[in-house]
Amino acid sequence: MDLRGKAFPHVRRFRVLLVLFNTMAQIMAEQEVENLSGLSTNPEKDIFVVRENGTTCLMAEFAAKFIVPYDVWASNYVDLITEQAEIALTRGAEVKGHCGHNESELQVFWVDRAYALKMLFVKESHNISKGPEATWRLSKVQFVYDSSEKTHFKDAVSAGKHTANSHRLSALVTPAGKSYECQAQQTISLASSDPQKTVTMILSAVHIQPFDIISDFVFSEEHKCPVDEREQLEETLPLILGLILGLIIVVTLVIYHIHHKMTANQVQIPRDRSQYKHMG
């Protein structure tokens, strides 16, 4: 009995250690991230990579800035006026993230954690006429900001931490197995905990893939946003029209040349009968 009594505590300790080990392993997996922004030729664009089990599972390249309204006292110290802070996501930001089969998350912190961005992605399956179709999308954005931070905010009245959240967001919708690419600016509105304030998130130069990455550090085939496709069409359309117009002119000149040559070789019959005596 004494031996059993002594053995049980060791078993319990072992189980506790095993649970702690598994927990630490999961935490380490979540924190296996890299900030590769230094590789970008665009100084405003950041590059983040999340890896689990030694494999890239989420890649994100984008430039982001936030337009944040806040109140300050007017010169009479009675009225309030609204100012705007423009907060850009800077290089060297701290990054966290995790990947799942149907949900992935990216978290970014900068300026000593005065600012934090959380982006949640989901993968879904829909039934359409052709059969089931899987897509992924950006389903939630959360931006936490500290209006007591002096670099961007000047004497904010309600200085302190505020949280701005998206509402029923469905953005960057992309077929499963593809990456999303969009060079054009996109805006997302976020409702702030600061009363009656709406934060605007502006994304640009976006290239993101939160699921189904086949090769390490390599995006899958791009799914371009409609704005980029329209701009590309607008750029190529004048060239296409110019080529068509040039082809029409060439064909017209060739036909004219052939017709002129054929008519020049034909014998001209004089209409005046008095000219017949000069023929032959």
PDB file of C-alpha atoms in Angstrom:
ATOM      1  CA  MET A   1       0.000   0.000   0.000  1.00  0.00           C
ATOM      2  CA  ASP A   2       2.843   2.389   0.829  1.00  0.00           C
ATOM      3  CA  LEU A   3       4.478   1.713  -2.527  1.00  0.00           C
ATOM      4  CA  ARG A   4       1.231   2.382  -4.346  1.00  0.00           C
ATOM      5  CA  GLY A   5       0.692   5.575  -2.369  1.00  0.00           C
ATOM      6  CA  LYS A   6       4.160   6.735  -3.289  1.00  0.00           C
ATOM      7  CA  ALA A   7       3.714   5.767  -6.950  1.00  0.00           C
ATOM      8  CA  PHE A   8       0.461   7.666  -7.526  1.00  0.00           C
ATOM      9  CA  PRO A   9       1.947  11.162  -7.000  1.00  0.00           C
ATOM     10  CA  HIS A  10       4.673  10.377  -9.541  1.00  0.00           C
ATOM     11  CA  VAL A  11       2.031   9.303 -12.071  1.00  0.00           C
ATOM     12  CA  ARG A  12       0.054  12.490 -11.473  1.00  0.00           C
ATOM     13  CA  ARG A  13       3.191  14.613 -11.870  1.00  0.00           C
ATOM     14  CA  PHE A  14       4.019  12.819 -15.106  1.00  0.00           C
ATOM     15  CA  ARG A  15       0.529  13.482 -16.468  1.00  0.00           C
ATOM     16  CA  VAL A  16       0.743  17.144 -15.491  1.00  0.00           C
ATOM     17  CA  LEU A  17       4.133  17.442 -17.179  1.00  0.00           C
ATOM     18  CA  LEU A  18       2.737  15.738 -20.280  1.00  0.00           C
ATOM     19  CA  VAL A  19      -0.168  18.179 -20.437  1.00  0.00           C
ATOM     20  CA  LEU A  20       2.199  21.128 -19.977  1.00  0.00           C
ATOM     21  CA  PHE A  21       4.482  19.762 -22.699  1.00  0.00           C
ATOM     22  CA  ASN A  22       1.578  19.429 -25.146  1.00  0.00           C
ATOM     23  CA  THR A  23       0.403  22.933 -24.290  1.00  0.00           C
ATOM     24  CA  MET A  24       3.881  24.371 -24.811  1.00  0.00           C
ATOM     25  CA  ALA A  25       4.172  22.488 -28.113  1.00  0.00           C
ATOM     26  CA  GLN A  26       0.914  24.031 -29.311  1.00  0.00           C
ATOM     27  CA  ILE A  27       2.054  27.498 -28.236  1.00  0.00           C
ATOM     28  CA  MET A  28       5.375  27.059 -29.998  1.00  0.00           C
ATOM     29  CA  ALA A  29       3.528  25.938 -33.137  1.00  0.00           C
ATOM     30  CA  GLU A  30       1.363  29.066 -33.013  1.00  0.00           C
ATOM     31  CA  GLN A  31       4.452  31.276 -32.610  1.00  0.00           C
ATOM     32  CA  GLU A  32       6.417  29.792 -35.510  1.00  0.00           C
ATOM     33  CA  VAL A  33       6.190  32.959 -37.583  1.00  0.00           C
ATOM     34  CA  GLU A  34       8.517  35.142 -39.618  1.00  0.00           C
ATOM     35  CA  ASN A  35       8.503  38.803 -40.566  1.00  0.00           C
ATOM     36  CA  LEU A  36      10.152  39.032 -43.998  1.00  0.00           C
ATOM     37  CA  SER A  37       9.263  42.660 -44.679  1.00  0.00           C
ATOM     38  CA  GLY A  38      12.910  43.483 -45.310  1.00  0.00           C
ATOM     39  CA  LEU A  39      12.723  41.459 -48.544  1.00  0.00           C
ATOM     40  CA  SER A  40      10.049  43.735 -49.995  1.00  0.00           C
ATOM     41  CA  THR A  41      11.081  46.391 -52.495  1.00  0.00           C
ATOM     42  CA  ASN A  42       8.039  48.416 -51.423  1.00  0.00           C
ATOM     43  CA  PRO A  43       8.922  50.210 -48.150  1.00  0.00           C
ATOM     44  CA  GLU A  44       5.232  50.414 -47.214  1.00  0.00           C
ATOM     45  CA  LYS A  45       4.531  46.706 -47.705  1.00  0.00           C
ATOM     46  CA  ASP A  46       4.987  44.025 -45.051  1.00  0.00           C
ATOM     47  CA  ILE A  47       5.510  40.294 -45.568  1.00  0.00           C
ATOM     48  CA  PHE A  48       4.414  37.793 -42.906  1.00  0.00           C
ATOM     49  CA  VAL A  49       4.762  34.013 -42.931  1.00  0.00           C
ATOM     50  CA  VAL A  50       3.192  31.539 -40.515  1.00  0.00           C
ATOM     51  CA  ARG A  51       4.704  28.051 -40.348  1.00  0.00           C
ATOM     52  CA  GLU A  52       3.507  24.976 -38.502  1.00  0.00           C
ATOM     53  CA  ASN A  53       5.352  21.675 -38.338  1.00  0.00           C
ATOM     54  CA  GLY A  54       8.067  23.135 -40.539  1.00  0.00           C
ATOM     55  CA  THR A  55       5.656  23.940 -43.371  1.00  0.00           C
ATOM     56  CA  THR A  56       4.369  27.298 -44.580  1.00  0.00           C
ATOM     57  CA  CYS A  57       0.624  27.460 -43.939  1.00  0.00           C
ATOM     58  CA  LEU A  58      -0.113  31.206 -44.268  1.00  0.00           C
ATOM     59  CA  MET A  59       1.549  33.948 -46.284  1.00  0.00           C
ATOM     60  CA  ALA A  60       0.529  37.583 -46.343  1.00  0.00           C
ATOM     61  CA  GLU A  61       1.967  40.574 -48.183  1.00  0.00           C
ATOM     62  CA  PHE A  62       0.190  43.892 -47.906  1.00  0.00           C
ATOM     63  CA  ALA A  63       0.417  47.558 -47.042  1.00  0.00           C
ATOM     64  CA  ALA A  64      -2.058  48.776 -44.435  1.00  0.00           C
ATOM     65  CA  LYS A  65      -2.936  52.046 -42.788  1.00  0.00           C
ATOM     66  CA  PHE A  66      -5.752  53.129 -40.498  1.00  0.00           C
ATOM     67  CA  ILE A  67      -7.612  56.428 -40.447  1.00  0.00           C
ATOM     68  CA  VAL A  68      -8.698  56.927 -36.822  1.00  0.00           C
ATOM     69  CA  PRO A  69     -10.960  59.822 -35.761  1.00  0.00           C
ATOM     70  CA  TYR A  70     -10.577  61.148 -32.213  1.00  0.00           C
ATOM     71  CA  ASP A  71     -11.795  64.110 -30.207  1.00  0.00           C
ATOM     72  CA  VAL A  72      -9.711  66.993 -28.884  1.00  0.00           C
ATOM     73  CA  TRP A  73     -10.699  70.142 -27.013  1.00  0.00           C
ATOM     74  CA  ALA A  74     -11.256  73.278 -29.062  1.00  0.00           C
ATOM     75  CA  SER A  75      -9.351  76.436 -28.196  1.00  0.00           C
ATOM     76  CA  ASN A  76     -12.185  77.529 -25.864  1.00  0.00           C
ATOM     77  CA  TYR A  77     -11.874  74.250 -23.898  1.00  0.00           C
ATOM     78  CA  VAL A  78     -15.658  73.899 -24.110  1.00  0.00           C
ATOM     79  CA  ASP A  79     -16.327  72.398 -27.521  1.00  0.00           C
ATOM     80  CA  LEU A  80     -14.935  69.201 -28.967  1.00  0.00           C
ATOM     81  CA  ILE A  81     -13.505  68.948 -32.464  1.00  0.00           C
ATOM     82  CA  THR A  82     -12.607  65.766 -34.335  1.00  0.00           C
ATOM     83  CA  GLU A  83      -9.104  65.163 -35.611  1.00  0.00           C
ATOM     84  CA  GLN A  84      -7.800  62.211 -37.623  1.00  0.00           C
ATOM     85  CA  ALA A  85      -4.766  60.065 -36.960  1.00  0.00           C
ATOM     86  CA  GLU A  86      -3.206  58.168 -39.862  1.00  0.00           C
ATOM     87  CA  ILE A  87      -1.503  55.036 -38.553  1.00  0.00           C
ATOM     88  CA  ALA A  88       0.543  52.919 -40.952  1.00  0.00           C
ATOM     89  CA  LEU A  89       1.623  49.350 -40.309  1.00  0.00           C
ATOM     90  CA  THR A  90       5.391  49.634 -39.949  1.00  0.00           C
ATOM     91  CA  ARG A  91       8.223  47.254 -40.657  1.00  0.00           C
ATOM     92  CA  GLY A  92       9.702  45.280 -37.820  1.00  0.00           C
ATOM     93  CA  ALA A  93       6.266  44.527 -36.385  1.00  0.00           C
ATOM     94  CA  GLU A  94       5.790  41.586 -34.036  1.00  0.00           C
ATOM     95  CA  VAL A  95       3.684  38.852 -35.602  1.00  0.00           C
ATOM     96  CA  LYS A  96       1.750  35.809 -34.370  1.00  0.00           C
ATOM     97  CA  GLY A  97      -0.581  33.415 -36.091  1.00  0.00           C
ATOM     98  CA  HIS A  98      -1.968  29.941 -36.428  1.00  0.00           C
ATOM     99  CA  CYS A  99      -3.404  27.800 -39.189  1.00  0.00           C
ATOM    100  CA  GLY A 100      -6.324  25.397 -39.188  1.00  0.00           C
ATOM    101  CA  HIS A 101      -8.221  23.342 -41.712  1.00  0.00           C
ATOM    102  CA  ASN A 102     -11.084  25.842 -41.915  1.00  0.00           C
ATOM    103  CA  GLU A 103      -9.815  28.814 -39.875  1.00  0.00           C
ATOM    104  CA  SER A 104      -6.526  30.716 -39.905  1.00  0.00           C
ATOM    105  CA  GLU A 105      -5.480  33.826 -38.015  1.00  0.00           C
ATOM    106  CA  LEU A 106      -2.819  36.489 -38.335  1.00  0.00           C
ATOM    107  CA  GLN A 107      -1.955  38.952 -35.540  1.00  0.00           C
ATOM    108  CA  VAL A 108       0.425  41.887 -35.894  1.00  0.00           C
ATOM    109  CA  PHE A 109       1.662  44.267 -33.170  1.00  0.00           C
ATOM    110  CA  TRP A 110       3.724  47.447 -33.553  1.00  0.00           C
ATOM    111  CA  VAL A 111       4.917  50.567 -31.702  1.00  0.00           C
ATOM    112  CA  ASP A 112       5.417  48.694 -28.414  1.00  0.00           C
ATOM    113  CA  ARG A 113       2.009  47.038 -28.815  1.00  0.00           C
ATOM    114  CA  ALA A 114       0.199  50.354 -28.900  1.00  0.00           C
ATOM    115  CA  TYR A 115      -1.400  49.001 -32.066  1.00  0.00           C
ATOM    116  CA  ALA A 116      -2.581  45.486 -32.860  1.00  0.00           C
ATOM    117  CA  LEU A 117      -4.205  44.051 -35.968  1.00  0.00           C
ATOM    118  CA  LYS A 118      -6.018  40.710 -36.026  1.00  0.00           C
ATOM    119  CA  MET A 119      -7.241  39.141 -39.271  1.00  0.00           C
ATOM    120  CA  LEU A 120      -9.386  36.002 -39.272  1.00  0.00           C
ATOM    121  CA  PHE A 121      -9.782  33.859 -42.407  1.00  0.00           C
ATOM    122  CA  VAL A 122     -12.319  31.076 -42.947  1.00  0.00           C
ATOM    123  CA  LYS A 123     -12.688  28.412 -45.636  1.00  0.00           C
ATOM    124  CA  GLU A 124     -16.206  27.396 -46.608  1.00  0.00           C
ATOM    125  CA  SER A 125     -17.968  25.056 -49.018  1.00  0.00           C
ATOM    126  CA  HIS A 126     -21.029  26.129 -51.020  1.00  0.00           C
ATOM    127  CA  ASN A 127     -23.415  24.148 -53.195  1.00  0.00           C
ATOM    128  CA  ILE A 128     -23.848  25.639 -56.655  1.00  0.00           C
ATOM    129  CA  SER A 129     -25.347  24.365 -59.910  1.00  0.00           C
ATOM    130  CA  LYS A 130     -22.009  22.801 -60.906  1.00  0.00           C
ATOM    131  CA  GLY A 131     -21.655  21.075 -57.534  1.00  0.00           C
ATOM    132  CA  PRO A 132     -19.859  21.929 -54.282  1.00  0.00           C
ATOM    133  CA  GLU A 133     -17.412  24.829 -54.467  1.00  0.00           C
ATOM    134  CA  ALA A 134     -14.917  25.772 -51.741  1.00  0.00           C
ATOM    135  CA  THR A 135     -13.787  29.352 -51.158  1.00  0.00           C
ATOM    136  CA  TRP A 136     -11.920  31.248 -48.469  1.00  0.00           C
ATOM    137  CA  ARG A 137     -12.449  34.823 -47.290  1.00  0.00           C
ATOM    138  CA  LEU A 138     -11.436  37.422 -44.734  1.00  0.00           C
ATOM    139  CA  SER A 139     -14.246  37.118 -42.178  1.00  0.00           C
ATOM    140  CA  LYS A 140     -13.136  39.423 -39.370  1.00  0.00           C
ATOM    141  CA  VAL A 141     -10.786  42.335 -38.735  1.00  0.00           C
ATOM    142  CA  GLN A 142      -9.994  43.743 -35.319  1.00  0.00           C
ATOM    143  CA  PHE A 143      -7.815  46.782 -34.718  1.00  0.00           C
ATOM    144  CA  VAL A 144      -6.752  47.778 -31.202  1.00  0.00           C
ATOM    145  CA  TYR A 145      -5.231  51.243 -30.775  1.00  0.00           C
ATOM    146  CA  ASP A 146      -4.023  53.384 -27.903  1.00  0.00           C
ATOM    147  CA  SER A 147      -4.982  57.040 -28.334  1.00  0.00           C
ATOM    148  CA  SER A 148      -2.583  58.005 -25.544  1.00  0.00           C
ATOM    149  CA  GLU A 149       0.319  57.153 -27.873  1.00  0.00           C
ATOM    150  CA  LYS A 150       1.874  60.538 -28.658  1.00  0.00           C
ATOM    151  CA  THR A 151       3.324  59.886 -32.131  1.00  0.00           C
ATOM    152  CA  HIS A 152      -0.051  59.770 -33.872  1.00  0.00           C
ATOM    153  CA  PHE A 153      -2.464  61.268 -31.333  1.00  0.00           C
ATOM    154  CA  LYS A 154      -2.235  64.825 -30.021  1.00  0.00           C
ATOM    155  CA  ASP A 155      -4.067  65.441 -26.743  1.00  0.00           C
ATOM    156  CA  ALA A 156      -6.941  63.014 -27.337  1.00  0.00           C
ATOM    157  CA  VAL A 157      -9.824  63.601 -24.914  1.00  0.00           C
ATOM    158  CA  SER A 158     -10.714  59.940 -24.369  1.00  0.00           C
ATOM    159  CA  ALA A 159      -7.098  58.770 -24.379  1.00  0.00           C
ATOM    160  CA  GLY A 160      -6.601  55.053 -23.839  1.00  0.00           C
ATOM    161  CA  LYS A 161      -7.119  51.667 -25.477  1.00  0.00           C
ATOM    162  CA  HIS A 162      -9.932  51.287 -27.982  1.00  0.00           C
ATOM    163  CA  THR A 163     -11.022  48.340 -30.092  1.00  0.00           C
ATOM    164  CA  ALA A 164     -12.456  48.615 -33.596  1.00  0.00           C
ATOM    165  CA  ASN A 165     -14.200  45.607 -35.145  1.00  0.00           C
ATOM    166  CA  SER A 166     -15.618  44.737 -38.540  1.00  0.00           C
ATOM    167  CA  HIS A 167     -19.268  43.733 -38.846  1.00  0.00           C
ATOM    168  CA  ARG A 168     -20.413  40.786 -40.989  1.00  0.00           C
ATOM    169  CA  LEU A 169     -17.298  41.014 -43.108  1.00  0.00           C
ATOM    170  CA  SER A 170     -16.858  39.010 -46.300  1.00  0.00           C
ATOM    171  CA  ALA A 171     -13.790  40.313 -48.112  1.00  0.00           C
ATOM    172  CA  LEU A 172     -11.025  38.945 -50.354  1.00  0.00           C
ATOM    173  CA  VAL A 173     -13.271  36.051 -51.445  1.00  0.00           C
ATOM    174  CA  THR A 174     -11.079  33.557 -53.319  1.00  0.00           C
ATOM    175  CA  PRO A 175     -11.489  30.022 -54.699  1.00  0.00           C
ATOM    176  CA  ALA A 176      -9.871  27.414 -52.436  1.00  0.00           C
ATOM    177  CA  GLY A 177      -6.341  26.504 -53.427  1.00  0.00           C
ATOM    178  CA  LYS A 178      -5.584  29.964 -54.839  1.00  0.00           C
ATOM    179  CA  SER A 179      -3.997  33.119 -53.460  1.00  0.00           C
ATOM    180  CA  TYR A 180      -5.671  36.529 -53.505  1.00  0.00           C
ATOM    181  CA  GLU A 181      -3.884  39.400 -55.241  1.00  0.00           C
ATOM    182  CA  CYS A 182      -4.979  43.026 -55.523  1.00  0.00           C
ATOM    183  CA  GLN A 183      -2.793  46.071 -56.119  1.00  0.00           C
ATOM    184  CA  ALA A 184      -5.684  48.543 -55.885  1.00  0.00           C
ATOM    185  CA  GLN A 185      -6.712  50.135 -52.602  1.00  0.00           C
ATOM    186  CA  GLN A 186      -9.519  48.505 -50.634  1.00  0.00           C
ATOM    187  CA  THR A 187     -11.251  49.972 -47.597  1.00  0.00           C
ATOM    188  CA  ILE A 188     -12.852  48.204 -44.640  1.00  0.00           C
ATOM    189  CA  SER A 189     -14.929  50.075 -42.053  1.00  0.00           C
ATOM    190  CA  LEU A 190     -14.445  49.192 -38.385  1.00  0.00           C
ATOM    191  CA  ALA A 191     -16.785  50.254 -35.575  1.00  0.00           C
ATOM    192  CA  SER A 192     -14.778  51.643 -32.661  1.00  0.00           C
ATOM    193  CA  SER A 193     -15.441  51.301 -28.944  1.00  0.00           C
ATOM    194  CA  ASP A 194     -14.794  55.053 -28.850  1.00  0.00           C
ATOM    195  CA  PRO A 195     -18.428  56.236 -29.127  1.00  0.00           C
ATOM    196  CA  GLN A 196     -19.665  57.241 -32.586  1.00  0.00           C
ATOM    197  CA  LYS A 197     -16.277  56.715 -34.213  1.00  0.00           C
ATOM    198  CA  THR A 198     -15.576  54.626 -37.318  1.00  0.00           C
ATOM    199  CA  VAL A 199     -12.044  53.554 -38.156  1.00  0.00           C
ATOM    200  CA  THR A 200     -11.178  53.074 -41.838  1.00  0.00           C
ATOM    201  CA  MET A 201      -8.683  50.366 -42.751  1.00  0.00           C
ATOM    202  CA  ILE A 202      -6.997  50.847 -46.140  1.00  0.00           C
ATOM    203  CA  LEU A 203      -5.318  47.831 -47.727  1.00  0.00           C
ATOM    204  CA  SER A 204      -3.181  47.918 -50.872  1.00  0.00           C
ATOM    205  CA  ALA A 205      -0.603  45.788 -52.696  1.00  0.00           C
ATOM    206  CA  VAL A 206      -2.288  42.721 -51.221  1.00  0.00           C
ATOM    207  CA  HIS A 207      -1.157  39.146 -51.822  1.00  0.00           C
ATOM    208  CA  ILE A 208      -2.527  36.669 -49.270  1.00  0.00           C
ATOM    209  CA  GLN A 209      -3.023  32.922 -48.972  1.00  0.00           C
ATOM    210  CA  PRO A 210      -4.161  31.506 -45.601  1.00  0.00           C
ATOM    211  CA  PHE A 211      -4.895  27.921 -46.745  1.00  0.00           C
ATOM    212  CA  ASP A 212      -3.627  25.134 -49.028  1.00  0.00           C
ATOM    213  CA  ILE A 213      -0.076  26.372 -49.646  1.00  0.00           C
ATOM    214  CA  ILE A 214       1.714  23.639 -51.612  1.00  0.00           C
ATOM    215  CA  SER A 215       5.326  24.899 -51.645  1.00  0.00           C
ATOM    216  CA  ASP A 216       7.275  26.677 -48.905  1.00  0.00           C
ATOM    217  CA  PHE A 217       7.277  30.476 -49.285  1.00  0.00           C
ATOM    218  CA  VAL A 218       5.511  30.219 -52.675  1.00  0.00           C
ATOM    219  CA  PHE A 219       2.017  31.517 -53.401  1.00  0.00           C
ATOM    220  CA  SER A 220      -0.369  29.373 -55.419  1.00  0.00           C
ATOM    221  CA  GLU A 221      -2.032  30.629 -58.594  1.00  0.00           C
ATOM    222  CA  GLU A 222      -3.365  34.172 -58.179  1.00  0.00           C
ATOM    223  CA  HIS A 223      -7.020  35.135 -58.088  1.00  0.00           C
ATOM    224  CA  LYS A 224      -7.041  38.817 -59.043  1.00  0.00           C
ATOM    225  CA  CYS A 225      -9.566  41.266 -57.666  1.00  0.00           C
ATOM    226  CA  PRO A 226     -12.137  42.745 -60.107  1.00  0.00           C
ATOM    227  CA  VAL A 227     -10.565  46.216 -59.880  1.00  0.00           C
ATOM    228  CA  ASP A 228      -7.174  44.937 -61.036  1.00  0.00           C
ATOM    229  CA  GLU A 229      -8.774  42.942 -63.863  1.00  0.00           C
ATOM    230  CA  ARG A 230     -10.710  46.020 -65.011  1.00  0.00           C
ATOM    231  CA  GLU A 231      -7.590  48.218 -64.876  1.00  0.00           C
ATOM    232  CA  GLN A 232      -5.644  45.597 -66.815  1.00  0.00           C
ATOM    233  CA  LEU A 233      -8.392  45.544 -69.450  1.00  0.00           C
ATOM    234  CA  GLU A 234      -8.386  49.346 -69.607  1.00  0.00           C
ATOM    235  CA  GLU A 235      -4.633  49.275 -70.178  1.00  0.00           C
ATOM    236  CA  THR A 236      -4.711  46.619 -72.904  1.00  0.00           C
ATOM    237  CA  LEU A 237      -7.899  47.766 -74.671  1.00  0.00           C
ATOM    238  CA  PRO A 238      -6.288  50.800 -76.416  1.00  0.00           C
ATOM    239  CA  LEU A 239      -3.463  48.545 -77.618  1.00  0.00           C
ATOM    240  CA  ILE A 240      -5.941  45.994 -78.998  1.00  0.00           C
ATOM    241  CA  LEU A 241      -7.997  48.710 -80.714  1.00  0.00           C
ATOM    242  CA  GLY A 242      -4.811  50.213 -82.159  1.00  0.00           C
ATOM    243  CA  LEU A 243      -3.759  46.851 -83.588  1.00  0.00           C
ATOM    244  CA  ILE A 244      -7.207  46.309 -85.101  1.00  0.00           C
ATOM    245  CA  LEU A 245      -7.200  49.801 -86.637  1.00  0.00           C
ATOM    246  CA  GLY A 246      -3.700  49.263 -88.017  1.00  0.00           C
ATOM    247  CA  LEU A 247      -4.761  45.941 -89.549  1.00  0.00           C
ATOM    248  CA  ILE A 248      -7.794  47.582 -91.180  1.00  0.00           C
ATOM    249  CA  ILE A 249      -5.570  50.296 -92.697  1.00  0.00           C
ATOM    250  CA  VAL A 250      -3.079  47.722 -94.050  1.00  0.00           C
ATOM    251  CA  VAL A 251      -5.837  45.585 -95.559  1.00  0.00           C
ATOM    252  CA  THR A 252      -7.453  48.669 -97.119  1.00  0.00           C
ATOM    253  CA  LEU A 253      -4.134  49.764 -98.676  1.00  0.00           C
ATOM    254  CA  VAL A 254      -3.473  46.266-100.052  1.00  0.00           C
ATOM    255  CA  ILE A 255      -6.939  46.083-101.626  1.00  0.00           C
ATOM    256  CA  TYR A 256      -6.547  49.558-103.088  1.00  0.00           C
ATOM    257  CA  HIS A 257      -3.119  48.683-104.516  1.00  0.00           C
ATOM    258  CA  ILE A 258      -4.412  45.462-106.102  1.00  0.00           C
ATOM    259  CA  HIS A 259      -7.461  47.200-107.535  1.00  0.00           C
ATOM    260  CA  HIS A 260      -5.343  50.060-108.925  1.00  0.00           C
ATOM    261  CA  LYS A 261      -2.939  47.601-110.555  1.00  0.00           C
ATOM    262  CA  MET A 262      -5.755  45.614-112.147  1.00  0.00           C
ATOM    263  CA  THR A 263      -7.478  48.674-113.563  1.00  0.00           C
ATOM    264  CA  ALA A 264      -4.200  50.061-114.933  1.00  0.00           C
ATOM    265  CA  ASN A 265      -3.644  46.893-117.011  1.00  0.00           C
ATOM    266  CA  GLN A 266      -7.079  47.017-118.638  1.00  0.00           C
ATOM    267  CA  VAL A 267      -7.408  48.442-122.225  1.00  0.00           C
ATOM    268  CA  GLN A 268      -9.259  51.737-122.160  1.00  0.00           C
ATOM    269  CA  ILE A 269     -11.999  51.819-124.864  1.00  0.00           C
ATOM    270  CA  PRO A 270     -12.560  55.386-126.079  1.00  0.00           C
ATOM    271  CA  ARG A 271     -16.088  56.617-125.772  1.00  0.00           C
ATOM    272  CA  ASP A 272     -15.680  59.095-128.699  1.00  0.00           C
ATOM    273  CA  ARG A 273     -16.089  57.113-132.005  1.00  0.00           C
ATOM    274  CA  SER A 274     -13.820  59.561-133.853  1.00  0.00           C
ATOM    275  CA  GLN A 275     -10.903  58.171-131.848  1.00  0.00           C
ATOM    276  CA  TYR A 276     -11.325  54.676-133.329  1.00  0.00           C
ATOM    277  CA  LYS A 277      -9.305  55.706-136.435  1.00  0.00           C
ATOM    278  CA  HIS A 278      -6.290  56.291-134.265  1.00  0.00           C
ATOM    279  CA  MET A 279      -6.454  52.752-132.867  1.00  0.00           C
ATOM    280  CA  GLY A 280      -4.640  49.876-134.495  1.00  0.00           C
TER     281      GLY A 280
END
